Short mmCIF file of C-alpha atoms in Angstrom, two decimals:
data_model
loop_
_atom_site.label_atom_id
_atom_site.label_comp_id
_atom_site.label_asym_id
_atom_site.label_seq_id
_atom_site.Cartn_x
_atom_site.Cartn_y
_atom_site.Cartn_z
CA MET A 1 77.79 162.32 135.71
CA LYS A 2 76.26 161.29 132.41
CA PRO A 3 78.36 159.67 129.69
CA ASP A 4 78.06 162.64 127.35
CA GLU A 5 79.27 164.97 130.08
CA ILE A 6 82.32 162.80 130.76
CA ILE A 7 83.15 162.51 127.08
CA GLU A 8 82.96 166.29 126.66
CA GLU A 9 85.29 166.73 129.64
CA ILE A 10 87.85 164.24 128.36
CA LEU A 11 87.86 165.80 124.86
CA SER A 12 88.22 169.28 126.35
CA ILE A 13 91.47 168.06 127.95
CA THR A 14 92.88 166.03 125.01
CA ASN A 15 91.89 168.19 122.02
CA PRO A 16 94.20 171.11 122.90
CA ILE A 17 97.17 168.71 123.11
CA LEU A 18 96.38 167.00 119.88
CA SER A 19 95.83 170.32 118.08
CA LYS A 20 99.42 171.44 118.60
CA ASP A 21 102.66 170.02 117.24
CA ILE A 22 104.25 168.96 120.54
CA GLU A 23 107.86 167.81 120.45
CA GLU A 24 107.25 164.55 122.27
CA ARG A 25 105.06 163.13 119.44
CA ASN A 26 108.24 162.57 117.39
CA ASN A 27 110.09 160.84 120.21
CA PHE A 28 109.98 157.12 119.27
CA PRO A 29 108.91 154.91 120.89
CA VAL A 30 107.69 156.66 123.99
CA GLY A 31 106.20 160.02 122.95
CA PHE A 32 105.18 158.56 119.56
CA THR A 33 103.24 155.74 121.16
CA PHE A 34 101.37 157.65 123.81
CA TYR A 35 100.54 160.51 121.49
CA HIS A 36 99.02 157.93 119.16
CA VAL A 37 97.14 156.31 122.06
CA LEU A 38 95.74 159.76 122.88
CA GLU A 39 94.66 160.12 119.26
CA ARG A 40 92.86 156.75 119.49
CA VAL A 41 91.09 157.95 122.64
CA ASN A 42 89.78 160.96 120.71
CA PHE A 43 88.79 158.92 117.63
CA ASN A 44 86.72 156.54 119.72
CA LEU A 45 85.17 159.19 121.93
CA GLU A 46 84.17 161.40 119.05
CA SER A 47 82.21 158.50 117.57
CA ILE A 48 80.73 157.37 120.90
CA ARG A 49 79.62 160.99 121.51
CA VAL A 50 77.58 160.98 118.27
CA LEU A 51 76.02 157.66 119.05
CA VAL A 52 75.11 158.53 122.65
CA LYS A 53 73.46 161.71 121.48
CA ASP A 54 71.24 159.69 119.14
CA GLY A 55 70.42 157.09 121.82
CA ILE A 56 72.65 154.89 123.95
CA THR A 57 70.20 152.01 123.75
CA LYS A 58 69.66 152.38 120.00
CA HIS A 59 73.43 152.26 119.36
CA GLU A 60 74.41 149.82 122.07
CA HIS A 61 76.15 147.48 119.68
CA ALA A 62 78.36 150.16 118.09
CA ILE A 63 79.13 151.79 121.39
CA GLY A 64 80.13 148.38 122.72
CA LEU A 65 82.62 147.80 119.91
CA LEU A 66 84.15 151.24 120.36
CA SER A 67 84.28 150.71 124.10
CA ARG A 68 86.14 147.43 123.60
CA ASN A 69 88.70 149.27 121.52
CA LEU A 70 89.31 151.69 124.39
CA LEU A 71 89.64 148.82 126.88
CA SER A 72 92.06 147.00 124.62
CA ASP A 73 94.32 150.07 124.64
CA PHE A 74 93.79 150.53 128.37
CA ILE A 75 94.98 146.95 129.06
CA THR A 76 97.87 147.23 126.62
CA THR A 77 99.18 150.55 127.96
CA GLY A 78 98.59 149.45 131.51
CA TYR A 79 100.84 146.39 130.94
CA ILE A 80 103.57 148.45 129.34
CA ILE A 81 103.57 151.20 131.99
CA ARG A 82 102.40 149.55 135.20
CA LEU A 83 104.17 146.17 134.98
CA SER A 84 107.50 147.42 133.69
CA LYS A 85 109.98 147.27 136.56
CA SER A 86 112.66 149.37 134.82
CA ASP A 87 113.18 151.76 131.95
CA GLU A 88 114.77 148.94 130.00
CA GLU A 89 111.77 146.69 130.42
CA PHE A 90 109.50 149.60 129.49
CA TYR A 91 111.37 150.07 126.21
CA VAL A 92 111.44 146.37 125.49
CA ARG A 93 107.69 146.14 125.81
CA LEU A 94 107.15 149.08 123.55
CA TYR A 95 109.41 147.61 120.85
CA SER A 96 107.75 144.20 121.34
CA LEU A 97 104.38 145.83 120.58
CA TYR A 98 105.63 147.25 117.27
CA ASP A 99 107.66 144.21 116.32
CA SER A 100 104.67 141.90 116.79
CA ASP A 101 102.55 144.23 114.67
CA LEU A 102 105.11 144.22 111.88
CA LYS A 103 105.35 140.46 111.95
CA LYS A 104 101.58 140.15 111.62
CA ALA A 105 101.81 142.27 108.49
CA LYS A 106 104.48 140.03 107.03
CA SER A 107 102.41 136.97 107.88
CA PHE A 108 99.39 138.48 106.12
CA LEU A 109 101.43 139.15 102.99
CA ARG A 110 102.87 135.63 102.98
CA LEU A 111 99.36 134.17 103.25
CA TYR A 112 98.08 136.27 100.35
CA LEU A 113 101.23 135.44 98.28
CA ASP A 114 100.74 131.71 98.86
CA ALA A 115 97.08 132.00 97.89
CA GLY A 116 97.96 133.88 94.67
CA PHE A 117 96.10 137.07 95.72
CA ILE A 118 99.25 139.19 95.40
CA ASP A 119 102.49 138.66 93.49
CA SER A 120 106.05 138.44 94.78
CA ALA A 121 106.77 142.04 93.54
CA GLU A 122 104.35 143.43 96.17
CA VAL A 123 105.99 141.36 98.89
CA GLU A 124 109.45 142.46 97.75
CA LYS A 125 108.35 146.06 97.88
CA TYR A 126 107.32 145.64 101.52
CA ASN A 127 110.57 143.77 102.32
CA GLU A 128 112.59 146.60 100.88
CA LEU A 129 110.77 149.00 103.17
CA TYR A 130 111.20 146.55 106.05
CA ASN A 131 114.99 146.37 105.49
CA ASP A 132 115.59 150.03 104.57
CA GLU A 133 118.32 151.44 106.84
CA ASN A 134 116.46 154.79 107.06
CA ASN A 135 113.06 153.26 107.90
CA ILE A 136 111.65 152.86 111.39
CA PHE A 137 110.99 149.18 110.64
CA LYS A 138 114.73 148.55 110.58
CA GLN A 139 115.17 150.33 113.93
CA ILE A 140 112.50 148.19 115.48
CA ARG A 141 113.87 144.95 114.09
CA ASP A 142 117.46 145.74 115.10
CA TYR A 143 116.46 146.66 118.65
CA CYS A 144 114.42 143.43 119.00
CA LEU A 145 117.30 141.34 117.67
CA GLU A 146 119.83 142.99 119.96
CA PHE A 147 117.74 142.57 123.12
CA ASP A 148 116.07 139.25 122.14
CA VAL A 149 112.61 140.79 122.44
CA LYS A 150 109.76 138.31 122.75
CA LYS A 151 106.33 138.47 121.20
CA PHE A 152 103.87 140.87 122.77
CA PRO A 153 101.49 138.95 125.02
CA GLN A 154 97.78 138.35 124.34
CA THR A 155 95.17 140.20 126.40
CA ASN A 156 94.35 137.23 128.66
CA ASP A 157 98.04 136.73 129.35
CA ILE A 158 98.38 140.37 130.36
CA ILE A 159 95.44 140.12 132.72
CA ASN A 160 96.90 136.96 134.25
CA LYS A 161 100.17 138.83 134.88
CA PHE A 162 98.26 141.49 136.74
CA PHE A 163 96.49 138.84 138.86
CA GLU A 164 99.82 137.31 139.69
CA SER A 165 101.39 140.63 140.56
CA ASP A 166 101.56 142.05 144.10
CA LEU A 167 100.44 145.49 142.94
CA ASN A 168 97.57 147.00 144.92
CA ASP A 169 96.33 150.34 143.59
CA LEU A 170 93.35 151.81 141.78
CA TRP A 171 95.00 151.53 138.32
CA THR A 172 95.86 147.88 138.74
CA GLU A 173 92.40 147.08 140.16
CA GLN A 174 90.68 148.76 137.18
CA ILE A 175 92.81 146.80 134.75
CA LYS A 176 91.84 143.56 136.43
CA ARG A 177 88.15 144.54 136.40
CA SER A 178 88.33 145.69 132.76
CA TYR A 179 88.76 142.17 131.50
CA ASP A 180 85.22 141.21 132.48
CA THR A 181 83.76 144.01 130.35
CA TRP A 182 86.32 143.48 127.58
CA ALA A 183 85.33 139.78 127.35
CA PHE A 184 81.66 140.58 127.45
CA LEU A 185 81.98 143.11 124.62
CA SER A 186 83.94 140.57 122.55
CA LYS A 187 80.56 138.93 121.99
CA TYR A 188 79.54 142.05 120.08
CA GLU A 189 82.41 141.43 117.71
CA HIS A 190 82.45 137.62 117.27
CA LEU A 191 79.63 135.49 115.97
CA GLY A 192 78.47 132.69 118.29
CA TRP A 193 75.83 131.66 120.83
CA HIS A 194 76.70 134.40 123.27
CA SER A 195 76.72 137.05 120.56
CA TYR A 196 73.05 136.10 120.21
CA ASP A 197 72.29 135.61 123.89
CA PHE A 198 73.98 138.78 125.25
CA THR A 199 72.32 141.14 122.76
CA ARG A 200 68.70 140.07 123.17
CA THR A 201 67.85 142.61 125.90
CA VAL A 202 69.40 146.00 126.24
CA ASP A 203 68.86 147.86 129.53
CA SER A 204 69.57 151.55 129.19
CA GLN A 205 70.70 151.86 132.85
CA VAL A 206 73.08 148.95 132.59
CA SER A 207 74.43 150.33 129.29
CA GLU A 208 75.07 153.73 130.86
CA ILE A 209 76.81 152.25 133.88
CA ARG A 210 78.97 150.06 131.62
CA LEU A 211 79.91 153.02 129.42
CA ASN A 212 80.72 155.18 132.47
CA SER A 213 83.01 152.39 133.70
CA VAL A 214 84.83 152.40 130.34
CA LEU A 215 85.14 156.18 130.41
CA PHE A 216 86.49 156.02 133.92
CA LYS A 217 89.23 153.70 132.78
CA THR A 218 89.81 155.92 129.72
CA THR A 219 90.57 158.89 131.93
CA ILE A 220 93.23 156.81 133.70
CA MET A 221 94.74 155.94 130.30
CA ALA A 222 94.51 159.53 129.10
CA ALA A 223 96.20 160.81 132.26
CA SER A 224 99.06 158.33 131.87
CA CYS A 225 99.54 159.38 128.27
CA LEU A 226 99.61 163.03 129.16
CA GLU A 227 102.15 162.40 131.93
CA LEU A 228 104.51 160.60 129.55
CA LEU A 229 104.01 163.39 127.00
CA LYS A 230 105.08 165.84 129.73
CA GLU A 231 101.79 167.73 129.59
CA LYS A 232 101.49 168.33 133.28
CA ASP A 233 98.53 170.69 133.37
CA ALA A 234 96.43 168.48 131.10
CA MET A 235 97.45 165.43 133.10
CA GLU A 236 96.31 167.04 136.34
CA SER A 237 92.97 167.98 134.72
CA ALA A 238 92.49 164.26 133.71
CA VAL A 239 93.30 163.18 137.28
CA ARG A 240 90.73 165.58 138.63
CA LEU A 241 88.17 164.29 136.18
CA ASN A 242 88.98 160.74 137.14
CA LYS A 243 88.37 161.57 140.80
CA ALA A 244 85.06 163.20 140.00
CA ILE A 245 83.94 160.05 138.15
CA PHE A 246 85.15 157.86 141.01
CA ASP A 247 83.18 159.97 143.55
CA PHE A 248 80.11 159.60 141.32
CA TYR A 249 80.50 155.78 141.42
CA LEU A 250 80.76 155.81 145.21
CA LYS A 251 77.38 157.44 145.37
CA ARG A 252 75.80 154.96 142.96
CA ILE A 253 77.24 151.72 144.30
#
């Protein structure tokens, strides 16, 4: 299967779900989170589709950055779903994700306030929102205080947890293997020697294989989102697509 074919198949499964106002999307944190992940899958794939059509080699850099975004979500959701040993742990990790994000925003505002780029009124406005009893921020903060929720782990820490686990299945194996590509594609994002070295030669066949690998992992992520959103038919379609891609790999490797 070619990358553009796989992308079209994934979008044909996810677009109908995102085009309707399903009840689960308002269920925080579970339905809300995995509906948003599904949105992010579509946002990235729509852009990759345009770039692939114009030339996978020509747009290798941009496709690599978008692919890394997909892999970041794949690793994050894999950690929340696959390594949670109970419903309580599942919820704790979801709230940890949101709490860590909110704290980053507060840290950003504090940095700009100290530098004189914003005034205290702007910070106070955010703090009022943060402490508003009717705002989701307050719900997140209260939950994290009650259950002593820790900071969400970094990507390398998540991968290490998977290496240390005794899980042995396709999903877990793909998460472990995703780190290699995720780290490689980080050189497309960050300036340094390897950002120079890794982008000197672009091989169209290697680029296609790499992208197909990312898309294979994306179908796993999409299927998991659809399952949690209780969209059984769409989930089964994603699983069938995943198997088709996997069979394609067996013929190539």
